[in-house]
Tab-separated table of C-alpha atoms in Angstrom:
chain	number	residue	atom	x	y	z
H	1	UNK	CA	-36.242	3.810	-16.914
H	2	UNK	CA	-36.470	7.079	-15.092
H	3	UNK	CA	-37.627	9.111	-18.173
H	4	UNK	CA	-39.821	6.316	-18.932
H	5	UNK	CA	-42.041	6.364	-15.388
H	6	UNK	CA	-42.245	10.270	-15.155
H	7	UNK	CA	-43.632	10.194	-19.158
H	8	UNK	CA	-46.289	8.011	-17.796
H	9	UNK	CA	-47.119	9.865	-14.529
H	10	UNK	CA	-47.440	13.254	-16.650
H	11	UNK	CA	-49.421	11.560	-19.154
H	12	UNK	CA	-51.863	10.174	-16.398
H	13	UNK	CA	-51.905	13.155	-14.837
H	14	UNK	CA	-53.045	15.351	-17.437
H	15	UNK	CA	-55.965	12.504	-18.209
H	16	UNK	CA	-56.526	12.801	-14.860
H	17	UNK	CA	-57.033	16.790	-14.576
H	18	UNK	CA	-59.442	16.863	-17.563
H	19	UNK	CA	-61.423	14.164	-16.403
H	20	UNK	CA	-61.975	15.893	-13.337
H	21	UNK	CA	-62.321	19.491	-14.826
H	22	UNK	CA	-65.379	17.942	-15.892
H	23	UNK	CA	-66.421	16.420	-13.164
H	24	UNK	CA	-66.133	19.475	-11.010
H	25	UNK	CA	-68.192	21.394	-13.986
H	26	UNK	CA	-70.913	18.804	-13.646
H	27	UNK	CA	-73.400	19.730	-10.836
H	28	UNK	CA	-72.750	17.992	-7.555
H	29	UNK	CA	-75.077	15.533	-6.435
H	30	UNK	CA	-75.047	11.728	-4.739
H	31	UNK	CA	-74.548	9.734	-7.923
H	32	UNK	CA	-71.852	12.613	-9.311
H	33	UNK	CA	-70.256	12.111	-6.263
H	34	UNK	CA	-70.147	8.116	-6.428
H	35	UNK	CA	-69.113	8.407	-10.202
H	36	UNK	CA	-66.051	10.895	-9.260
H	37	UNK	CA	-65.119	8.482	-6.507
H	38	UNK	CA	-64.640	5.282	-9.139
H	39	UNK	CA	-63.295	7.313	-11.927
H	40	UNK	CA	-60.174	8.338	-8.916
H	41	UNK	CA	-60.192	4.796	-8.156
H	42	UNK	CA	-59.637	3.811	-12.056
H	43	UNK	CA	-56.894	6.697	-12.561
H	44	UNK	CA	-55.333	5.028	-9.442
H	45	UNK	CA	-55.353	1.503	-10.629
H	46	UNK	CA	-54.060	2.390	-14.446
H	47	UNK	CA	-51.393	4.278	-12.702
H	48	UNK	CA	-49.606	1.598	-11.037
H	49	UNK	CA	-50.555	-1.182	-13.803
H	50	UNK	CA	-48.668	1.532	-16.312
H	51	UNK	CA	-45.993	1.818	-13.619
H	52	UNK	CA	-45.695	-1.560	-13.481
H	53	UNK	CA	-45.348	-2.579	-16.864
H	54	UNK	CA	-42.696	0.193	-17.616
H	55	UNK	CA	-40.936	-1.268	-14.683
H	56	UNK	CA	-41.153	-4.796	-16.188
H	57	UNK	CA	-39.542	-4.074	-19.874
H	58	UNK	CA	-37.083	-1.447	-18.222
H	59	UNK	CA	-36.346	-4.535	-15.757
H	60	UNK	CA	-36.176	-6.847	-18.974
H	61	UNK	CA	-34.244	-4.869	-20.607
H	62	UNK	CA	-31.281	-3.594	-18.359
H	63	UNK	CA	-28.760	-6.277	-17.126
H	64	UNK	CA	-30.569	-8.051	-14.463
H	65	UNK	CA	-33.291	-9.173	-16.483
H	66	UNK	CA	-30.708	-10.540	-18.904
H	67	UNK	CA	-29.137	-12.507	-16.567
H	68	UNK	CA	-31.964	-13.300	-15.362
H	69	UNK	CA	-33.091	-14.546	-18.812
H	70	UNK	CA	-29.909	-16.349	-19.463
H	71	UNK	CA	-30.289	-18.345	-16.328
H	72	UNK	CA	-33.650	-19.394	-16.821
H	73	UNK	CA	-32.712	-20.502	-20.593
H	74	UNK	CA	-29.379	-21.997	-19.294
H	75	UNK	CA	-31.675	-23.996	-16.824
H	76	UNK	CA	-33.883	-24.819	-19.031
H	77	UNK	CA	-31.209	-26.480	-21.415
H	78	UNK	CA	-29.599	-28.245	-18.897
H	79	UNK	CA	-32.623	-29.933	-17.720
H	80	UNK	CA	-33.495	-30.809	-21.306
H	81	UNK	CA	-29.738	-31.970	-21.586
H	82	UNK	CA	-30.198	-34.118	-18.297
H	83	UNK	CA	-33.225	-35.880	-19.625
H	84	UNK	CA	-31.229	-36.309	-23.005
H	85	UNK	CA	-28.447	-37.818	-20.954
H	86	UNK	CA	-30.754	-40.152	-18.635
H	87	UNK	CA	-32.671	-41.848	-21.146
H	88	UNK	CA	-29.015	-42.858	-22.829
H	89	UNK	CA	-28.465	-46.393	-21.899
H	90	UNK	CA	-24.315	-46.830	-21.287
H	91	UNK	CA	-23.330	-49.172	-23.544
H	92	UNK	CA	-20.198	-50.548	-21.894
H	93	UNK	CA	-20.875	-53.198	-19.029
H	94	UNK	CA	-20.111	-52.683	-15.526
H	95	UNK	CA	-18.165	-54.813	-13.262
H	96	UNK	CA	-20.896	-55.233	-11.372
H	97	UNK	CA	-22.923	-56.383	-14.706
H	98	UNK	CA	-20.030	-58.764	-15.161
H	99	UNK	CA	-21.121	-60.142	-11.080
H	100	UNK	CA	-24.242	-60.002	-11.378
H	101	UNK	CA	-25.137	-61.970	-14.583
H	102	UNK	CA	-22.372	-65.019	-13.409
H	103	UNK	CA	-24.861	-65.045	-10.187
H	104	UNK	CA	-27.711	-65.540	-12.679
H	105	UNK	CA	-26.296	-68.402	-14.598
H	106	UNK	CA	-24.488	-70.241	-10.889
H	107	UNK	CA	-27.230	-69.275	-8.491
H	108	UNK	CA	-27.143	-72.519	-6.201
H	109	UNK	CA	-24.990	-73.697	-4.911
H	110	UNK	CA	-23.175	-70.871	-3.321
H	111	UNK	CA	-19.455	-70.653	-3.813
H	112	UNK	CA	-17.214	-71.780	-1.363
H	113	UNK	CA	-15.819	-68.142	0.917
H	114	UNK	CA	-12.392	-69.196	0.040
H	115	UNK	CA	-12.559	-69.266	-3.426
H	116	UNK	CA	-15.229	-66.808	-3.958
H	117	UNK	CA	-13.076	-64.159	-3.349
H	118	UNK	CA	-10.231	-65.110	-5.797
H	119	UNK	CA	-12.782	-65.925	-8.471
H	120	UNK	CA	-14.591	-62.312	-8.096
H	121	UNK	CA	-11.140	-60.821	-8.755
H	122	UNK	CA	-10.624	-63.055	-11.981
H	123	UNK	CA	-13.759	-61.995	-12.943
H	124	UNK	CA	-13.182	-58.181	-12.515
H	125	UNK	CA	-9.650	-58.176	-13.843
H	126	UNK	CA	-11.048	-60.248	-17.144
H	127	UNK	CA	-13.882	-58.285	-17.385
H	128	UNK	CA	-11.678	-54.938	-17.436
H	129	UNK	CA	-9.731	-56.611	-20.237
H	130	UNK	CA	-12.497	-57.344	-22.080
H	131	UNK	CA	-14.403	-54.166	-22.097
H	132	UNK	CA	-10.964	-52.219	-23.285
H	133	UNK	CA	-11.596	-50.971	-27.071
H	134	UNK	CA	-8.419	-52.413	-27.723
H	135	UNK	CA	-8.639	-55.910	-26.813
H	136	UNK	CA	-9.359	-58.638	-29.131
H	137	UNK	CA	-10.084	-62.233	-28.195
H	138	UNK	CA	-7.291	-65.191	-29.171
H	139	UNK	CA	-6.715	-68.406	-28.561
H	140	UNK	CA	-3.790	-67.883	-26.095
H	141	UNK	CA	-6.258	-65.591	-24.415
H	142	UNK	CA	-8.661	-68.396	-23.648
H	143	UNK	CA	-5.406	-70.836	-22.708
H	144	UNK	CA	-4.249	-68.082	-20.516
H	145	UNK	CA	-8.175	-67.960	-18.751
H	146	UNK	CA	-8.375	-71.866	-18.673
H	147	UNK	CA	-5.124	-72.095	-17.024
H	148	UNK	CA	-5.906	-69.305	-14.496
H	149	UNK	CA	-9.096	-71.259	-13.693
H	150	UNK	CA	-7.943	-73.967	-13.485
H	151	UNK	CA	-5.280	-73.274	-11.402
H	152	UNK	CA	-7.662	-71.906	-9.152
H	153	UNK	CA	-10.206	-73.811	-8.888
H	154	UNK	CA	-8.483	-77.230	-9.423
H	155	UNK	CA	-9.071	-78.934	-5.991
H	156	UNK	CA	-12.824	-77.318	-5.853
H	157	UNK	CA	-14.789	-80.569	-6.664
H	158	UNK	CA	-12.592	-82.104	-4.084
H	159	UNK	CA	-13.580	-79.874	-1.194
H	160	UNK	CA	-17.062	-79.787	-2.082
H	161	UNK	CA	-17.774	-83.807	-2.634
H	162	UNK	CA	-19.418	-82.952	-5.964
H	163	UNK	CA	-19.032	-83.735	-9.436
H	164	UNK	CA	-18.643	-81.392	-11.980
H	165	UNK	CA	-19.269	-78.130	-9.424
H	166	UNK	CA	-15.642	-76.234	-10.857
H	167	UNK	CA	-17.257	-76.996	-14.431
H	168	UNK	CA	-20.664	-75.333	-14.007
H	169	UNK	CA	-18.830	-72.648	-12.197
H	170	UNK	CA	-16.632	-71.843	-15.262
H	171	UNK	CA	-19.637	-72.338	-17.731
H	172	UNK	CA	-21.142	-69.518	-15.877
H	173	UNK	CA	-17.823	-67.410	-15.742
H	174	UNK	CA	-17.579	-67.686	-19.455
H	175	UNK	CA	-21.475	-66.727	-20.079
H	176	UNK	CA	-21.007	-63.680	-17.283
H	177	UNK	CA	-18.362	-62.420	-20.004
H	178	UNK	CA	-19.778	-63.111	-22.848
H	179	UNK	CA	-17.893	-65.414	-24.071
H	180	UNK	CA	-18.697	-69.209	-25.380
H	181	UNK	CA	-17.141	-71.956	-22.636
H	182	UNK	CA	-16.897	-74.403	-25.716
H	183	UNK	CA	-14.962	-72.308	-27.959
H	184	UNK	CA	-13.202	-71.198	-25.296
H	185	UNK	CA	-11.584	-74.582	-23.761
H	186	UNK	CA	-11.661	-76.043	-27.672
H	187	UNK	CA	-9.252	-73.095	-28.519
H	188	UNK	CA	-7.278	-73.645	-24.994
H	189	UNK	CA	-6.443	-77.530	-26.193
H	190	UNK	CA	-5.598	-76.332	-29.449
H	191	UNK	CA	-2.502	-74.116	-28.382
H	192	UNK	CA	-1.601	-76.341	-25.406
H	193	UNK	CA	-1.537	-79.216	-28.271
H	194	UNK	CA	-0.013	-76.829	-30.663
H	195	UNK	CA	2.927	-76.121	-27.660
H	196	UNK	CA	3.630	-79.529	-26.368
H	197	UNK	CA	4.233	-81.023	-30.360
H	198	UNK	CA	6.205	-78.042	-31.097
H	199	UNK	CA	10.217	-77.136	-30.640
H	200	UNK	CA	10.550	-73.727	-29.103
H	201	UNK	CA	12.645	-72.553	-32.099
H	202	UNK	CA	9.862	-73.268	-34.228
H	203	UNK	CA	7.211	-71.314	-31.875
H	204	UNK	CA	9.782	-67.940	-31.913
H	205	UNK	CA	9.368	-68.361	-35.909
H	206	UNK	CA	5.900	-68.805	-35.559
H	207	UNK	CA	5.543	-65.831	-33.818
H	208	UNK	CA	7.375	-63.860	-36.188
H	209	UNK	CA	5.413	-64.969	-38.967
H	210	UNK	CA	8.167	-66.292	-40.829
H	211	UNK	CA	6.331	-68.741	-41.342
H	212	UNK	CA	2.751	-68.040	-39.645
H	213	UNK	CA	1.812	-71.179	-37.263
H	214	UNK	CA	-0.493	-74.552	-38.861
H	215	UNK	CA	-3.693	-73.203	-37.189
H	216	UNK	CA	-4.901	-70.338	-37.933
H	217	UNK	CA	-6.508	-69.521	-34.482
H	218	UNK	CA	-2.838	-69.614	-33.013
H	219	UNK	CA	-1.130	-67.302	-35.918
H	220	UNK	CA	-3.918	-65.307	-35.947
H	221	UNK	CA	-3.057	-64.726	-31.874
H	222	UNK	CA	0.376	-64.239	-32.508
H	223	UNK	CA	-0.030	-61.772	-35.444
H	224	UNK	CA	-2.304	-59.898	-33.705
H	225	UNK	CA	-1.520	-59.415	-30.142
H	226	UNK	CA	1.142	-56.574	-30.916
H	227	UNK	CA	-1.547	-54.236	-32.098
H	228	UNK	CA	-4.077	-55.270	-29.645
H	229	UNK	CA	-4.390	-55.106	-25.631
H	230	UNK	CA	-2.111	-57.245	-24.027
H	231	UNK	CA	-3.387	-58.392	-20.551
H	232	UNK	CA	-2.701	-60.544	-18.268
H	233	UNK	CA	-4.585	-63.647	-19.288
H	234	UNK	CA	-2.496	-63.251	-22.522
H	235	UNK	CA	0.547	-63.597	-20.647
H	236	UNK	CA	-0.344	-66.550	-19.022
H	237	UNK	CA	-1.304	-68.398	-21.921
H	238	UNK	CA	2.498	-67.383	-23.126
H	239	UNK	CA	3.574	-68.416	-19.576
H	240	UNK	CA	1.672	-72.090	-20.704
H	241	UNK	CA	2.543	-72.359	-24.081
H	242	UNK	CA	6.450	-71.655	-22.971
H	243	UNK	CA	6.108	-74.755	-20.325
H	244	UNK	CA	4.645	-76.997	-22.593
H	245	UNK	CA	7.562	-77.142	-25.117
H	246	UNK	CA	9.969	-77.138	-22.245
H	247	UNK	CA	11.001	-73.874	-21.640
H	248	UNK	CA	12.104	-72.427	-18.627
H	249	UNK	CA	9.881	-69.656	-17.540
H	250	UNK	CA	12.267	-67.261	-16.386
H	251	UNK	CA	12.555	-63.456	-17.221
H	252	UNK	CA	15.256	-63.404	-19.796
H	253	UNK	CA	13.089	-65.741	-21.801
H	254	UNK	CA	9.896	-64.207	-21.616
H	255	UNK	CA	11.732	-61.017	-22.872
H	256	UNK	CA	12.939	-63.003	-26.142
H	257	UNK	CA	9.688	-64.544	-26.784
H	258	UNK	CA	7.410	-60.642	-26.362
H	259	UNK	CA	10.252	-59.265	-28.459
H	260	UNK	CA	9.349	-61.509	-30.842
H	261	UNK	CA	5.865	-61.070	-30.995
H	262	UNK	CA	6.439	-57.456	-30.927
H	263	UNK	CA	5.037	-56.963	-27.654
H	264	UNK	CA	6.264	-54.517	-24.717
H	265	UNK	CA	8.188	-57.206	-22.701
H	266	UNK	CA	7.586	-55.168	-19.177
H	267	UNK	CA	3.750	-55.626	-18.834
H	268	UNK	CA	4.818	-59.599	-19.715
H	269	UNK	CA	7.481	-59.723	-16.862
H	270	UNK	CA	5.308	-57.864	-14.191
H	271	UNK	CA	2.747	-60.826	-14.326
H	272	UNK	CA	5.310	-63.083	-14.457
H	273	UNK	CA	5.923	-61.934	-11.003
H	274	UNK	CA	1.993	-62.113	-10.176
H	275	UNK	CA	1.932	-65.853	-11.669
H	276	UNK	CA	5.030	-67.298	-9.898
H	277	UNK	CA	3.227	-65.822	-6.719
H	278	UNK	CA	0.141	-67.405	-7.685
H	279	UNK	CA	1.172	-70.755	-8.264
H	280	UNK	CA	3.115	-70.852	-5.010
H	281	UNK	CA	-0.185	-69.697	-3.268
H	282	UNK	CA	-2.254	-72.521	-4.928
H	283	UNK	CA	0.654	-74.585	-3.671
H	284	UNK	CA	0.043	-74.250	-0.718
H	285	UNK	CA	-3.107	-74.087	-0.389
H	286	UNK	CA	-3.224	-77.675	-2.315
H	287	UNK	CA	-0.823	-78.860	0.631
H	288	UNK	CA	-3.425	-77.086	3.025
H	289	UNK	CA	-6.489	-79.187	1.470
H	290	UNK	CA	-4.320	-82.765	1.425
H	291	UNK	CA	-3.977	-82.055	5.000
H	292	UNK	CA	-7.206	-81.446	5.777
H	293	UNK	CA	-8.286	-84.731	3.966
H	294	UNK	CA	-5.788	-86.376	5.821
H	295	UNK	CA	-6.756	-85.318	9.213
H	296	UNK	CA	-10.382	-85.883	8.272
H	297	UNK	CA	-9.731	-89.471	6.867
H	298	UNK	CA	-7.890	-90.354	10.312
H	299	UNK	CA	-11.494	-88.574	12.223
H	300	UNK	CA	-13.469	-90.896	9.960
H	301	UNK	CA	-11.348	-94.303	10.797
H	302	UNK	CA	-11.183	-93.345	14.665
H	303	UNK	CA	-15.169	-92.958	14.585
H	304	UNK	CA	-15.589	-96.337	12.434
H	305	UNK	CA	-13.135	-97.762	14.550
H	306	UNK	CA	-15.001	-97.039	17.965
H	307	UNK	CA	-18.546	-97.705	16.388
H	308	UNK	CA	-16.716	-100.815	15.645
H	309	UNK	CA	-15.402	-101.438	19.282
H	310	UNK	CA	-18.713	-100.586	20.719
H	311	UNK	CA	-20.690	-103.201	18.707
H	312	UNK	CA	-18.327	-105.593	19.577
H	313	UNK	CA	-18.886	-104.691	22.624
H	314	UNK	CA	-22.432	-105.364	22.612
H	315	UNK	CA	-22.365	-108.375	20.470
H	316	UNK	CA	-20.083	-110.238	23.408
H	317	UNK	CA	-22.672	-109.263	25.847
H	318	UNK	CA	-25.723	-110.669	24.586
H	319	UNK	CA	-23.157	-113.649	23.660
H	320	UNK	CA	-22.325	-114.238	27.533
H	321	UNK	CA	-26.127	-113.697	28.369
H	322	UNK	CA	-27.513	-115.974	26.207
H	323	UNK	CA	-24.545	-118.405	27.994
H	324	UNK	CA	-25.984	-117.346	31.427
């Protein structure tokens, strides 16, 4: 860079020199002197643009203006790479997808506080099932969601005076999930059916495939749950299907019936845990809810009974005034 400016300055120089050799030859005079002024000016001006351009490429060249180069392409690629990236829509839905489409299809009326909170945490564990690569809907799947519903949601119409509320809610569940409510409960009643007209002996065969089950909805579920995800509404469906042909839902027989469909029996018994704990929740909390309709049958009766009373009341004294 060094050897690069002083070439330049001697070059100038010497351009400069000649040019004013001849100036100084030429006689001296006002315009002469005006002329010499602006041809100083122009050596003085080409200088520093030559300066600066050798300063530029040296500057371009050495490892700063690499860098700098690099940086300015590396910034350059990223923001390309972040506009690549923005205008990708993520194809997997969020939980709060899940949310906010079941709001869309159950806008009014609200849901109760004391379920909503229960049924927002079906919805996100179901949803986080669904959206898993590995999982693959069955039909003791959708017995396994019915029953959790249902479980859940059993006394709802009850507490809200309505008819049909828990339905519509569900409807709109199913929809927020992508999933069809009508093939879903159809496919529920066909394994419940399936369990309660079946001997538990046969239903370990069954799910051995030796032979496959009748329907073909229920041995396709039991064929293909070992190479799918098995979650919890799965379990539950098991838990269901185990009850309805009278067996005891205990862990020792949960572990024979996941070893027989091939399945990893610990996931089965840790919601076993989660669904006895359940049910004795939604126990009492039915118990809590009979109460409450007790104590507000007993208000109602009290109120009829003194409305009752007091028109009495006033019947027997228009009675003794008309006698007056």
């Amino acid at each position: 860079h060094t050897a690069t400016c002083s070439s330049a300055k001697t070059g100038l120089k010497a351009m400069a020199v000649v040019s004013v050799s001849r100036m100084n030859m030429a006689p001296m005079g006002g315009r002469t002197r005006s002329a010499r002024r602006c041809a100083w000016l122009f050596l003085g001006v080409a200088v520093l643009l030559s300066l600066a351009r050798e300063h530029s490429q040296a500057f371009a060249a050495g490892p700063v203006g690499t860098l700098f180069s690099q940086t300015r392409n590396a910034g350059l690629v990223a923001k390309q790479s972040g506009d690549v990236l923005s205008s990708m829509k993520n194809p997997v839905r969020t939980v709060s997808d899940t949310i906010s489409a079941f709001y869309k299809e159950y806008p009014q009326p609200p849901v109760l506080p004391m379920y909503r909170s229960f049924l927002v945490d079906l919805m996100t564990n179901t949803h986080l099932t669904i959206v898993d690569a590995r999982f693959k809907y069955d039909a003791v799947f959708a017995l396994g969601a019915v029953t959790y519903y249902n479980g859940l949601m059993g006394s709802y119409d009850k507490l809200t005076g309505g008819i049909g509320a828990s339905e519509k809610i569900f409807n709109a569940f199913c929809k927020a999930l992508d999933m069809d409510p009508a093939q879903v409960i159809a496919d529920a009643e066909a394994v419940r059916a399936y369990a309660k007209a079946t001997p538990p002996g046969t239903i370990l065969t069954h799910m051995e495939g030796t032979p496959a089950a009748p329907d073909k909805r229920i041995a396709d579920a039991f064929s293909g749950i070992g190479s799918s995800l098995y979650g919890t509404s799965f379990s539950i469906g098991l838990f269901t299907v185990m009850e309805g042909c009278g067996v005891d839902v205990n862990k020792e027989n949960v572990e024979e019936w996941t070893k027989a469909l091939k399945v990893t029996s610990s996931k089965a018994t840790g919601d076993l845990d989660t669904y006895k704990q359940n049910k004795n929740k939604l126990r009492m909390a039915e118990e809590m809810i009979r109460e409450i309709e007790i104590r507000e049958k007993k208000k109602l009766a009290e109120r009829l009974e003194t409305k009752a009373k007091a028109l009495a009341a006033k019947a027997a004294e228009k009675a003794a005034a008309a006698v007056a």
